[in-house]
Short mmCIF file of N, CA and C in Angstrom, two decimals:
data_model
loop_
_atom_site.label_atom_id
_atom_site.label_comp_id
_atom_site.label_asym_id
_atom_site.label_seq_id
_atom_site.Cartn_x
_atom_site.Cartn_y
_atom_site.Cartn_z
N MET A 11 11.67 -15.40 29.23
CA MET A 11 11.53 -13.95 29.27
C MET A 11 10.95 -13.55 30.63
N HIS A 12 11.54 -12.57 31.27
CA HIS A 12 11.06 -12.13 32.57
C HIS A 12 9.69 -11.50 32.40
N TYR A 13 8.66 -12.12 33.01
CA TYR A 13 7.29 -11.74 32.73
C TYR A 13 6.99 -10.30 33.14
N ARG A 14 7.48 -9.87 34.30
CA ARG A 14 7.18 -8.51 34.74
C ARG A 14 7.81 -7.47 33.82
N LEU A 15 9.03 -7.73 33.39
CA LEU A 15 9.68 -6.80 32.48
C LEU A 15 8.94 -6.76 31.15
N TYR A 16 8.57 -7.94 30.64
CA TYR A 16 7.84 -7.96 29.36
C TYR A 16 6.50 -7.23 29.50
N SER A 17 5.79 -7.44 30.60
CA SER A 17 4.51 -6.76 30.81
C SER A 17 4.69 -5.25 30.82
N PHE A 18 5.77 -4.78 31.46
CA PHE A 18 6.05 -3.35 31.48
C PHE A 18 6.29 -2.82 30.08
N LEU A 19 7.11 -3.53 29.31
CA LEU A 19 7.40 -3.10 27.94
C LEU A 19 6.16 -3.14 27.07
N LEU A 20 5.33 -4.17 27.25
CA LEU A 20 4.11 -4.27 26.46
C LEU A 20 3.15 -3.13 26.78
N GLN A 21 3.02 -2.78 28.04
CA GLN A 21 2.15 -1.66 28.41
C GLN A 21 2.66 -0.36 27.79
N ARG A 22 3.97 -0.19 27.79
CA ARG A 22 4.54 1.01 27.17
C ARG A 22 4.28 1.00 25.66
N ALA A 23 4.43 -0.17 25.03
CA ALA A 23 4.21 -0.28 23.59
C ALA A 23 2.75 0.01 23.23
N GLU A 24 1.83 -0.41 24.08
CA GLU A 24 0.40 -0.19 23.80
C GLU A 24 0.06 1.29 23.74
N GLN A 25 0.86 2.12 24.38
CA GLN A 25 0.62 3.56 24.33
C GLN A 25 0.90 4.14 22.95
N ASP A 26 1.66 3.41 22.14
CA ASP A 26 2.01 3.87 20.80
C ASP A 26 1.13 3.26 19.72
N VAL A 27 0.10 2.51 20.11
CA VAL A 27 -0.81 1.92 19.12
C VAL A 27 -1.68 3.00 18.52
N TYR A 28 -1.90 2.93 17.22
CA TYR A 28 -2.76 3.90 16.54
C TYR A 28 -3.66 3.15 15.57
N PRO A 29 -4.82 3.73 15.23
CA PRO A 29 -5.73 3.05 14.29
C PRO A 29 -5.09 2.91 12.91
N GLU A 30 -5.48 1.86 12.20
CA GLU A 30 -4.94 1.59 10.87
C GLU A 30 -6.07 1.52 9.84
N PRO A 31 -6.63 2.66 9.44
CA PRO A 31 -7.64 2.63 8.38
C PRO A 31 -7.01 2.18 7.08
N PRO A 32 -7.81 1.63 6.16
CA PRO A 32 -7.24 1.15 4.89
C PRO A 32 -6.53 2.27 4.15
N SER A 33 -5.38 1.92 3.55
CA SER A 33 -4.65 2.88 2.73
C SER A 33 -4.42 2.25 1.37
N GLY A 34 -4.22 3.11 0.36
CA GLY A 34 -4.13 2.65 -1.02
C GLY A 34 -3.06 1.59 -1.24
N ILE A 35 -1.81 1.89 -0.87
CA ILE A 35 -0.73 0.96 -1.17
C ILE A 35 -0.87 -0.33 -0.40
N HIS A 36 -1.29 -0.25 0.86
CA HIS A 36 -1.42 -1.48 1.65
C HIS A 36 -2.58 -2.33 1.14
N SER A 37 -3.66 -1.70 0.74
CA SER A 37 -4.78 -2.45 0.18
C SER A 37 -4.39 -3.11 -1.14
N GLN A 38 -3.61 -2.42 -1.94
CA GLN A 38 -3.16 -2.98 -3.22
C GLN A 38 -2.27 -4.20 -3.00
N ILE A 39 -1.34 -4.11 -2.06
CA ILE A 39 -0.44 -5.23 -1.81
C ILE A 39 -1.22 -6.42 -1.25
N THR A 40 -2.15 -6.16 -0.35
CA THR A 40 -2.97 -7.24 0.19
C THR A 40 -3.77 -7.92 -0.92
N ALA A 41 -4.36 -7.12 -1.80
CA ALA A 41 -5.15 -7.67 -2.90
C ALA A 41 -4.29 -8.52 -3.84
N GLN A 42 -3.02 -8.19 -3.95
CA GLN A 42 -2.11 -8.94 -4.81
C GLN A 42 -1.60 -10.21 -4.13
N MET A 43 -1.22 -10.10 -2.86
CA MET A 43 -0.55 -11.20 -2.18
C MET A 43 -1.50 -12.22 -1.55
N ALA A 44 -2.65 -11.78 -1.07
CA ALA A 44 -3.55 -12.71 -0.38
C ALA A 44 -4.01 -13.87 -1.26
N PRO A 45 -4.43 -13.64 -2.51
CA PRO A 45 -4.83 -14.79 -3.34
C PRO A 45 -3.68 -15.77 -3.59
N ARG A 46 -2.47 -15.26 -3.75
CA ARG A 46 -1.31 -16.14 -3.94
C ARG A 46 -1.09 -16.98 -2.69
N PHE A 47 -1.25 -16.37 -1.53
CA PHE A 47 -1.07 -17.10 -0.27
C PHE A 47 -2.14 -18.18 -0.12
N VAL A 48 -3.39 -17.82 -0.36
CA VAL A 48 -4.50 -18.77 -0.23
C VAL A 48 -4.31 -19.96 -1.18
N ALA A 49 -3.73 -19.71 -2.35
CA ALA A 49 -3.52 -20.78 -3.32
C ALA A 49 -2.58 -21.86 -2.79
N THR A 50 -1.79 -21.56 -1.75
CA THR A 50 -0.87 -22.54 -1.17
C THR A 50 -1.50 -23.29 0.00
N LEU A 51 -2.74 -22.98 0.34
CA LEU A 51 -3.41 -23.55 1.51
C LEU A 51 -4.47 -24.56 1.09
N PRO A 52 -4.91 -25.42 2.02
CA PRO A 52 -5.99 -26.34 1.71
C PRO A 52 -7.30 -25.60 1.42
N LYS A 53 -8.22 -26.28 0.78
CA LYS A 53 -9.54 -25.70 0.53
C LYS A 53 -10.22 -25.39 1.86
N ASN A 54 -10.96 -24.28 1.92
CA ASN A 54 -11.66 -23.85 3.15
C ASN A 54 -10.68 -23.68 4.32
N ALA A 55 -9.54 -23.13 4.04
CA ALA A 55 -8.48 -23.01 5.05
C ALA A 55 -8.91 -22.15 6.23
N GLU A 56 -8.35 -22.49 7.38
CA GLU A 56 -8.48 -21.69 8.60
C GLU A 56 -7.27 -20.77 8.66
N ILE A 57 -7.52 -19.45 8.68
CA ILE A 57 -6.44 -18.46 8.65
C ILE A 57 -6.53 -17.54 9.86
N LEU A 58 -5.38 -17.25 10.44
CA LEU A 58 -5.27 -16.23 11.48
C LEU A 58 -4.62 -15.00 10.89
N ASP A 59 -5.29 -13.86 11.00
CA ASP A 59 -4.73 -12.57 10.56
C ASP A 59 -4.26 -11.83 11.80
N ILE A 60 -2.95 -11.75 11.96
CA ILE A 60 -2.37 -11.06 13.11
C ILE A 60 -2.23 -9.58 12.78
N GLY A 61 -2.73 -8.73 13.67
CA GLY A 61 -2.72 -7.30 13.39
C GLY A 61 -3.66 -6.98 12.25
N CYS A 62 -4.92 -7.37 12.41
CA CYS A 62 -5.89 -7.36 11.31
C CYS A 62 -6.35 -5.97 10.90
N GLY A 63 -5.94 -4.93 11.62
CA GLY A 63 -6.36 -3.59 11.25
C GLY A 63 -7.87 -3.48 11.24
N GLN A 64 -8.43 -2.88 10.20
CA GLN A 64 -9.88 -2.70 10.13
C GLN A 64 -10.54 -3.73 9.21
N GLY A 65 -9.83 -4.84 8.96
CA GLY A 65 -10.48 -6.01 8.39
C GLY A 65 -10.37 -6.20 6.90
N GLY A 66 -9.54 -5.44 6.21
CA GLY A 66 -9.44 -5.58 4.77
C GLY A 66 -9.06 -6.98 4.32
N ALA A 67 -8.04 -7.55 4.93
CA ALA A 67 -7.61 -8.91 4.56
C ALA A 67 -8.64 -9.94 4.99
N LEU A 68 -9.26 -9.74 6.15
CA LEU A 68 -10.29 -10.68 6.60
C LEU A 68 -11.44 -10.77 5.60
N GLU A 69 -11.86 -9.62 5.09
CA GLU A 69 -12.93 -9.62 4.09
C GLU A 69 -12.49 -10.33 2.82
N LEU A 70 -11.26 -10.10 2.42
CA LEU A 70 -10.75 -10.73 1.20
C LEU A 70 -10.64 -12.24 1.37
N PHE A 71 -10.15 -12.69 2.52
CA PHE A 71 -10.05 -14.12 2.75
C PHE A 71 -11.42 -14.80 2.68
N ALA A 72 -12.45 -14.13 3.18
CA ALA A 72 -13.81 -14.70 3.11
C ALA A 72 -14.25 -14.88 1.66
N THR A 73 -13.96 -13.90 0.82
CA THR A 73 -14.34 -14.02 -0.60
C THR A 73 -13.55 -15.11 -1.30
N LEU A 74 -12.38 -15.48 -0.74
CA LEU A 74 -11.55 -16.52 -1.32
C LEU A 74 -11.88 -17.90 -0.76
N GLY A 75 -12.95 -17.99 0.03
CA GLY A 75 -13.42 -19.27 0.52
C GLY A 75 -12.77 -19.76 1.79
N CYS A 76 -12.13 -18.88 2.54
CA CYS A 76 -11.45 -19.26 3.78
C CYS A 76 -12.25 -18.79 4.99
N HIS A 77 -12.01 -19.44 6.11
CA HIS A 77 -12.52 -18.94 7.39
C HIS A 77 -11.35 -18.26 8.10
N ALA A 78 -11.45 -16.96 8.28
CA ALA A 78 -10.36 -16.19 8.87
C ALA A 78 -10.83 -15.48 10.12
N VAL A 79 -9.97 -15.47 11.12
CA VAL A 79 -10.19 -14.70 12.33
C VAL A 79 -9.02 -13.74 12.48
N GLY A 80 -9.29 -12.61 13.11
CA GLY A 80 -8.26 -11.59 13.26
C GLY A 80 -7.98 -11.28 14.71
N ILE A 81 -6.77 -10.81 14.97
CA ILE A 81 -6.44 -10.32 16.30
C ILE A 81 -5.75 -8.97 16.17
N GLY A 82 -5.83 -8.19 17.24
CA GLY A 82 -5.17 -6.91 17.31
C GLY A 82 -5.24 -6.40 18.73
N ILE A 83 -4.58 -5.28 18.98
CA ILE A 83 -4.63 -4.70 20.32
C ILE A 83 -5.21 -3.28 20.30
N GLY A 84 -5.58 -2.79 19.13
CA GLY A 84 -6.16 -1.45 19.03
C GLY A 84 -7.68 -1.51 19.04
N ASP A 85 -8.30 -0.90 20.03
CA ASP A 85 -9.75 -0.99 20.18
C ASP A 85 -10.51 -0.39 18.99
N GLN A 86 -10.02 0.70 18.43
CA GLN A 86 -10.73 1.33 17.31
C GLN A 86 -10.78 0.40 16.11
N ASP A 87 -9.66 -0.23 15.82
CA ASP A 87 -9.62 -1.15 14.69
C ASP A 87 -10.53 -2.36 14.94
N LEU A 88 -10.48 -2.90 16.14
CA LEU A 88 -11.31 -4.06 16.45
C LEU A 88 -12.79 -3.71 16.37
N ASP A 89 -13.15 -2.52 16.84
CA ASP A 89 -14.55 -2.08 16.74
C ASP A 89 -14.98 -1.94 15.29
N ALA A 90 -14.07 -1.44 14.44
CA ALA A 90 -14.39 -1.31 13.02
C ALA A 90 -14.63 -2.68 12.39
N CYS A 91 -13.84 -3.67 12.80
CA CYS A 91 -14.04 -5.04 12.30
C CYS A 91 -15.37 -5.61 12.77
N ARG A 92 -15.68 -5.41 14.04
CA ARG A 92 -16.94 -5.96 14.58
C ARG A 92 -18.15 -5.31 13.91
N ALA A 93 -18.02 -4.04 13.52
CA ALA A 93 -19.12 -3.37 12.82
C ALA A 93 -19.39 -4.02 11.46
N LYS A 94 -18.40 -4.74 10.93
CA LYS A 94 -18.55 -5.47 9.67
C LYS A 94 -18.88 -6.95 9.91
N ASN A 95 -19.15 -7.31 11.18
CA ASN A 95 -19.44 -8.69 11.57
C ASN A 95 -18.27 -9.63 11.31
N LEU A 96 -17.05 -9.11 11.43
CA LEU A 96 -15.86 -9.94 11.30
C LEU A 96 -15.48 -10.51 12.67
N GLU A 97 -14.91 -11.70 12.66
CA GLU A 97 -14.56 -12.38 13.90
C GLU A 97 -13.16 -11.95 14.33
N VAL A 98 -13.09 -11.16 15.39
CA VAL A 98 -11.81 -10.63 15.85
C VAL A 98 -11.73 -10.71 17.38
N PHE A 99 -10.49 -10.72 17.85
CA PHE A 99 -10.23 -10.82 19.28
C PHE A 99 -9.13 -9.84 19.65
N LYS A 100 -9.23 -9.28 20.85
CA LYS A 100 -8.15 -8.45 21.36
C LYS A 100 -7.10 -9.39 21.95
N MET A 101 -5.91 -9.36 21.35
CA MET A 101 -4.90 -10.35 21.72
C MET A 101 -3.53 -9.87 21.26
N ASP A 102 -2.53 -10.12 22.09
CA ASP A 102 -1.15 -9.80 21.75
C ASP A 102 -0.56 -10.94 20.92
N GLN A 103 0.24 -10.61 19.93
CA GLN A 103 0.79 -11.64 19.05
C GLN A 103 1.76 -12.59 19.74
N ASN A 104 2.23 -12.23 20.91
CA ASN A 104 3.12 -13.11 21.67
C ASN A 104 2.39 -14.05 22.61
N GLU A 105 1.09 -13.86 22.78
CA GLU A 105 0.31 -14.70 23.70
C GLU A 105 -1.00 -15.08 23.01
N LEU A 106 -0.89 -15.97 22.04
CA LEU A 106 -2.05 -16.37 21.24
C LEU A 106 -2.90 -17.38 22.02
N SER A 107 -4.17 -17.06 22.18
CA SER A 107 -5.07 -17.92 22.95
C SER A 107 -5.74 -18.95 22.04
N PHE A 108 -4.94 -19.61 21.24
CA PHE A 108 -5.43 -20.66 20.35
C PHE A 108 -4.64 -21.93 20.64
N PRO A 109 -5.25 -23.10 20.41
CA PRO A 109 -4.51 -24.34 20.66
C PRO A 109 -3.41 -24.58 19.64
N GLU A 110 -2.55 -25.51 19.95
CA GLU A 110 -1.50 -25.89 19.02
C GLU A 110 -2.09 -26.50 17.75
N ASN A 111 -1.39 -26.32 16.64
CA ASN A 111 -1.75 -26.97 15.38
C ASN A 111 -3.19 -26.64 14.95
N TYR A 112 -3.56 -25.38 15.04
CA TYR A 112 -4.96 -24.98 14.85
C TYR A 112 -5.22 -24.39 13.46
N PHE A 113 -4.28 -23.62 12.92
CA PHE A 113 -4.52 -22.88 11.68
C PHE A 113 -3.75 -23.49 10.51
N ASP A 114 -4.36 -23.38 9.33
CA ASP A 114 -3.67 -23.76 8.10
C ASP A 114 -2.70 -22.67 7.65
N GLY A 115 -3.04 -21.43 7.94
CA GLY A 115 -2.22 -20.31 7.51
C GLY A 115 -2.25 -19.17 8.51
N VAL A 116 -1.17 -18.45 8.59
CA VAL A 116 -1.10 -17.22 9.40
C VAL A 116 -0.64 -16.10 8.48
N TRP A 117 -1.40 -15.02 8.51
CA TRP A 117 -1.13 -13.81 7.74
C TRP A 117 -0.61 -12.77 8.73
N ALA A 118 0.66 -12.39 8.57
CA ALA A 118 1.31 -11.47 9.52
C ALA A 118 1.92 -10.32 8.73
N ARG A 119 1.06 -9.44 8.26
CA ARG A 119 1.50 -8.36 7.39
C ARG A 119 1.74 -7.10 8.22
N HIS A 120 2.98 -6.66 8.27
CA HIS A 120 3.39 -5.45 8.99
C HIS A 120 3.02 -5.51 10.47
N VAL A 121 3.38 -6.63 11.08
CA VAL A 121 3.21 -6.77 12.53
C VAL A 121 4.51 -7.15 13.22
N LEU A 122 5.38 -7.89 12.55
CA LEU A 122 6.59 -8.36 13.23
C LEU A 122 7.54 -7.22 13.59
N GLU A 123 7.51 -6.14 12.82
CA GLU A 123 8.35 -5.00 13.20
C GLU A 123 7.88 -4.34 14.49
N HIS A 124 6.64 -4.65 14.90
CA HIS A 124 6.11 -4.13 16.16
C HIS A 124 6.41 -5.05 17.34
N SER A 125 7.03 -6.19 17.07
CA SER A 125 7.29 -7.16 18.13
C SER A 125 8.48 -6.74 18.98
N LEU A 126 8.32 -6.87 20.28
CA LEU A 126 9.42 -6.62 21.20
C LEU A 126 10.42 -7.77 21.19
N ALA A 127 9.97 -8.95 20.77
CA ALA A 127 10.82 -10.14 20.79
C ALA A 127 10.42 -11.02 19.61
N PRO A 128 10.92 -10.73 18.40
CA PRO A 128 10.40 -11.40 17.21
C PRO A 128 10.64 -12.90 17.14
N LEU A 129 11.72 -13.42 17.73
CA LEU A 129 11.89 -14.87 17.74
C LEU A 129 10.81 -15.51 18.59
N PHE A 130 10.49 -14.91 19.70
CA PHE A 130 9.40 -15.39 20.55
C PHE A 130 8.09 -15.36 19.77
N THR A 131 7.84 -14.25 19.07
CA THR A 131 6.60 -14.11 18.29
C THR A 131 6.51 -15.18 17.22
N LEU A 132 7.57 -15.38 16.46
CA LEU A 132 7.56 -16.37 15.39
C LEU A 132 7.39 -17.78 15.92
N THR A 133 7.97 -18.07 17.08
CA THR A 133 7.81 -19.38 17.69
C THR A 133 6.36 -19.60 18.12
N GLU A 134 5.72 -18.56 18.61
CA GLU A 134 4.30 -18.65 18.99
C GLU A 134 3.44 -18.83 17.75
N ILE A 135 3.77 -18.16 16.66
CA ILE A 135 3.04 -18.35 15.40
C ILE A 135 3.19 -19.80 14.95
N ALA A 136 4.40 -20.34 15.01
CA ALA A 136 4.61 -21.73 14.61
C ALA A 136 3.79 -22.68 15.48
N ARG A 137 3.65 -22.37 16.74
CA ARG A 137 2.89 -23.23 17.65
C ARG A 137 1.45 -23.41 17.19
N VAL A 138 0.81 -22.33 16.75
CA VAL A 138 -0.61 -22.42 16.39
C VAL A 138 -0.84 -22.90 14.96
N LEU A 139 0.23 -22.99 14.18
CA LEU A 139 0.11 -23.52 12.82
C LEU A 139 0.13 -25.05 12.83
N ARG A 140 -0.67 -25.64 11.95
CA ARG A 140 -0.61 -27.09 11.77
C ARG A 140 0.71 -27.47 11.09
N PRO A 141 1.15 -28.72 11.23
CA PRO A 141 2.31 -29.16 10.47
C PRO A 141 2.10 -28.90 8.98
N LYS A 142 3.10 -28.36 8.34
CA LYS A 142 3.05 -27.93 6.94
C LYS A 142 2.18 -26.68 6.74
N GLY A 143 1.75 -26.06 7.85
CA GLY A 143 1.01 -24.80 7.75
C GLY A 143 1.89 -23.71 7.18
N ARG A 144 1.26 -22.70 6.61
CA ARG A 144 1.98 -21.67 5.88
C ARG A 144 1.90 -20.32 6.58
N LEU A 145 2.99 -19.58 6.50
CA LEU A 145 3.07 -18.23 7.04
C LEU A 145 3.34 -17.25 5.92
N TYR A 146 2.59 -16.14 5.93
CA TYR A 146 2.94 -14.98 5.11
C TYR A 146 3.33 -13.87 6.08
N ALA A 147 4.54 -13.37 5.94
CA ALA A 147 5.03 -12.29 6.81
C ALA A 147 5.62 -11.19 5.94
N GLU A 148 5.20 -9.98 6.20
CA GLU A 148 5.71 -8.84 5.44
C GLU A 148 6.10 -7.74 6.41
N MET A 149 7.22 -7.12 6.11
CA MET A 149 7.72 -6.07 7.01
C MET A 149 8.55 -5.06 6.22
N PRO A 150 8.75 -3.85 6.78
CA PRO A 150 9.55 -2.85 6.07
C PRO A 150 11.03 -3.15 6.12
N SER A 151 11.70 -2.76 5.08
CA SER A 151 13.16 -2.87 5.02
C SER A 151 13.79 -1.74 5.83
N PRO A 152 14.95 -1.99 6.42
CA PRO A 152 15.67 -0.90 7.10
C PRO A 152 16.40 -0.01 6.09
N ASN A 153 16.80 1.14 6.57
CA ASN A 153 17.71 2.02 5.82
C ASN A 153 17.13 2.50 4.48
N THR A 154 15.82 2.79 4.46
CA THR A 154 15.22 3.37 3.27
C THR A 154 14.92 4.85 3.54
N SER A 155 14.41 5.52 2.53
CA SER A 155 14.08 6.94 2.68
C SER A 155 13.00 7.17 3.72
N CYS A 156 12.18 6.15 3.99
CA CYS A 156 11.11 6.30 4.98
C CYS A 156 11.60 6.11 6.41
N TYR A 157 12.80 5.59 6.58
CA TYR A 157 13.43 5.43 7.88
C TYR A 157 12.46 4.82 8.90
N HIS A 158 12.03 3.59 8.59
CA HIS A 158 11.05 2.90 9.43
C HIS A 158 11.55 2.68 10.86
N GLU A 159 12.86 2.69 11.04
CA GLU A 159 13.40 2.52 12.38
C GLU A 159 12.95 3.62 13.33
N SER A 160 12.58 4.77 12.81
CA SER A 160 12.22 5.91 13.65
C SER A 160 10.76 5.89 14.08
N ASN A 161 9.95 4.98 13.51
CA ASN A 161 8.55 4.90 13.92
C ASN A 161 8.48 4.55 15.40
N PRO A 162 7.67 5.28 16.19
CA PRO A 162 7.66 5.05 17.64
C PRO A 162 7.35 3.62 18.06
N ASN A 163 6.55 2.88 17.27
CA ASN A 163 6.25 1.51 17.69
C ASN A 163 6.86 0.45 16.77
N HIS A 164 7.96 0.80 16.11
CA HIS A 164 8.75 -0.18 15.38
C HIS A 164 9.96 -0.55 16.25
N TYR A 165 9.98 -1.80 16.70
CA TYR A 165 11.04 -2.25 17.59
C TYR A 165 11.99 -3.23 16.91
N SER A 166 11.58 -3.78 15.77
CA SER A 166 12.37 -4.83 15.12
C SER A 166 12.37 -4.58 13.62
N VAL A 167 13.25 -3.72 13.16
CA VAL A 167 13.39 -3.42 11.73
C VAL A 167 14.76 -3.95 11.30
N PHE A 168 14.75 -5.15 10.70
CA PHE A 168 15.98 -5.87 10.40
C PHE A 168 16.13 -6.07 8.90
N GLY A 169 17.32 -6.48 8.48
CA GLY A 169 17.56 -6.85 7.11
C GLY A 169 16.94 -8.19 6.77
N SER A 170 16.87 -8.50 5.48
CA SER A 170 16.17 -9.70 5.03
C SER A 170 16.84 -10.98 5.53
N GLU A 171 18.16 -11.02 5.59
CA GLU A 171 18.83 -12.25 6.05
C GLU A 171 18.57 -12.49 7.53
N ALA A 172 18.52 -11.43 8.31
CA ALA A 172 18.20 -11.58 9.74
C ALA A 172 16.80 -12.16 9.91
N TRP A 173 15.83 -11.67 9.13
CA TRP A 173 14.47 -12.22 9.22
C TRP A 173 14.44 -13.68 8.79
N ALA A 174 15.15 -14.01 7.72
CA ALA A 174 15.18 -15.40 7.25
C ALA A 174 15.73 -16.32 8.34
N GLN A 175 16.79 -15.90 9.01
CA GLN A 175 17.38 -16.74 10.05
C GLN A 175 16.45 -16.87 11.25
N LEU A 176 15.72 -15.82 11.59
CA LEU A 176 14.74 -15.92 12.68
C LEU A 176 13.64 -16.92 12.32
N LEU A 177 13.21 -16.93 11.07
CA LEU A 177 12.19 -17.89 10.65
C LEU A 177 12.70 -19.32 10.76
N PHE A 178 13.93 -19.57 10.33
CA PHE A 178 14.51 -20.90 10.46
C PHE A 178 14.58 -21.31 11.94
N LYS A 179 15.05 -20.40 12.78
CA LYS A 179 15.22 -20.70 14.20
C LYS A 179 13.88 -20.95 14.89
N ALA A 180 12.81 -20.37 14.37
CA ALA A 180 11.48 -20.55 14.96
C ALA A 180 10.79 -21.84 14.48
N GLY A 181 11.44 -22.57 13.59
CA GLY A 181 10.86 -23.84 13.16
C GLY A 181 10.21 -23.83 11.80
N PHE A 182 10.62 -22.91 10.95
CA PHE A 182 10.07 -22.84 9.60
C PHE A 182 11.10 -23.31 8.58
N ALA A 183 10.59 -23.81 7.46
CA ALA A 183 11.43 -24.22 6.34
C ALA A 183 10.85 -23.61 5.07
N ASP A 184 11.50 -23.90 3.95
CA ASP A 184 11.04 -23.39 2.65
C ASP A 184 10.81 -21.88 2.73
N VAL A 185 11.76 -21.19 3.34
CA VAL A 185 11.65 -19.74 3.53
C VAL A 185 12.01 -19.05 2.21
N GLN A 186 11.06 -18.29 1.69
CA GLN A 186 11.28 -17.57 0.45
C GLN A 186 10.92 -16.10 0.65
N MET A 187 11.66 -15.23 -0.04
CA MET A 187 11.45 -13.80 0.14
C MET A 187 11.40 -13.08 -1.20
N VAL A 188 10.47 -12.14 -1.30
CA VAL A 188 10.34 -11.27 -2.47
C VAL A 188 10.43 -9.83 -1.98
N ARG A 189 11.16 -9.01 -2.69
CA ARG A 189 11.26 -7.59 -2.35
C ARG A 189 10.11 -6.84 -3.04
N ILE A 190 9.48 -5.93 -2.30
CA ILE A 190 8.42 -5.10 -2.86
C ILE A 190 8.92 -3.66 -2.86
N PRO A 191 9.38 -3.15 -4.00
CA PRO A 191 9.86 -1.76 -4.06
C PRO A 191 8.70 -0.79 -4.12
N LEU A 192 8.86 0.35 -3.49
CA LEU A 192 7.81 1.36 -3.43
C LEU A 192 8.41 2.74 -3.70
N LYS A 193 7.58 3.60 -4.27
CA LYS A 193 7.91 5.02 -4.40
C LYS A 193 7.01 5.80 -3.45
N THR A 194 7.58 6.60 -2.60
CA THR A 194 6.81 7.40 -1.65
C THR A 194 7.22 8.86 -1.76
N GLU A 195 6.49 9.71 -1.06
CA GLU A 195 6.84 11.13 -1.03
C GLU A 195 8.21 11.35 -0.41
N ALA A 196 8.60 10.46 0.50
CA ALA A 196 9.91 10.59 1.14
C ALA A 196 11.04 10.06 0.25
N GLY A 197 10.68 9.28 -0.77
CA GLY A 197 11.70 8.68 -1.64
C GLY A 197 11.47 7.20 -1.80
N ASP A 198 12.51 6.47 -2.18
CA ASP A 198 12.40 5.03 -2.41
C ASP A 198 12.21 4.29 -1.08
N ASP A 199 11.33 3.29 -1.12
CA ASP A 199 11.06 2.46 0.05
C ASP A 199 11.03 1.01 -0.41
N GLU A 200 10.96 0.10 0.55
CA GLU A 200 10.95 -1.32 0.21
C GLU A 200 10.35 -2.12 1.36
N TYR A 201 9.57 -3.15 1.01
CA TYR A 201 9.08 -4.13 1.98
C TYR A 201 9.67 -5.49 1.64
N PHE A 202 9.79 -6.34 2.66
CA PHE A 202 10.14 -7.74 2.46
C PHE A 202 8.87 -8.57 2.57
N SER A 203 8.66 -9.47 1.63
CA SER A 203 7.51 -10.37 1.64
C SER A 203 8.03 -11.80 1.76
N PHE A 204 7.80 -12.42 2.94
CA PHE A 204 8.27 -13.76 3.20
C PHE A 204 7.12 -14.76 3.19
N THR A 205 7.38 -15.95 2.65
CA THR A 205 6.50 -17.10 2.87
C THR A 205 7.37 -18.21 3.46
N ALA A 206 6.76 -19.03 4.32
CA ALA A 206 7.50 -20.09 4.97
C ALA A 206 6.53 -21.19 5.38
N THR A 207 7.06 -22.39 5.56
CA THR A 207 6.26 -23.55 5.93
C THR A 207 6.72 -24.08 7.28
N LYS A 208 5.75 -24.38 8.16
CA LYS A 208 6.10 -24.96 9.44
C LYS A 208 6.60 -26.39 9.23
N LEU A 209 7.69 -26.72 9.88
CA LEU A 209 8.24 -28.07 9.77
C LEU A 209 7.28 -29.10 10.38
#
C-alpha cells in the first residue's frame, strides 16, 4: 500500500471520527456475545478490543476473568476509558503496536466497516493473534433500511460472503456467521456476527 496515499486517506477518515457513548442495543449485543466469545478462549485470556469506544466490553471482559486492552483513535472515548482506569491506547487498527502471536482473542465489534483496507486490517489482526487465537468480528449488513453505506465513516459495508472470503484470505479458518436482526426507527436492520480461528 502506498504509504503517503494511505496516510492522506487516514487523516481524512479521522475527521469523521465521533464519540461512541454506550447505547442500549449495542450494550445488549455485547452483553450477549462477549461471554460466548470468552468461553472459546483459554482461562485468563489476553484480549484486544479494537475500537473500544468508552469501555463497555473492556469492563465486561474484566468481570469474565480476562485481561483486556483497548485501542481507538477518538480522544473523547479514550479519555472516558482512562477515567475508568481501563488500559487503552491511541492506535489505528491497521498499525497495531503489539508483537506477533500476542493475544488469545481479538474483539472487533463494528470496526471493520470503518477500515479503508479490510484485508490489510484482518491480516494485521491475524498477526497479533496467537496460533488458534480467536476473532469476534461484527459489522452492519448492506442494503438495509438503515443504509449503513451512507455513514460518512463507513468505507467497507459488504455482504456476508465477501466478509467470509476476506477472513479466509487473511489466514483464518473455522469461519462461522450468525445474523443479528434488528428493528429500528428506520425499519428492519441486520448485523453480521463472525467468529473465526487463526490458522
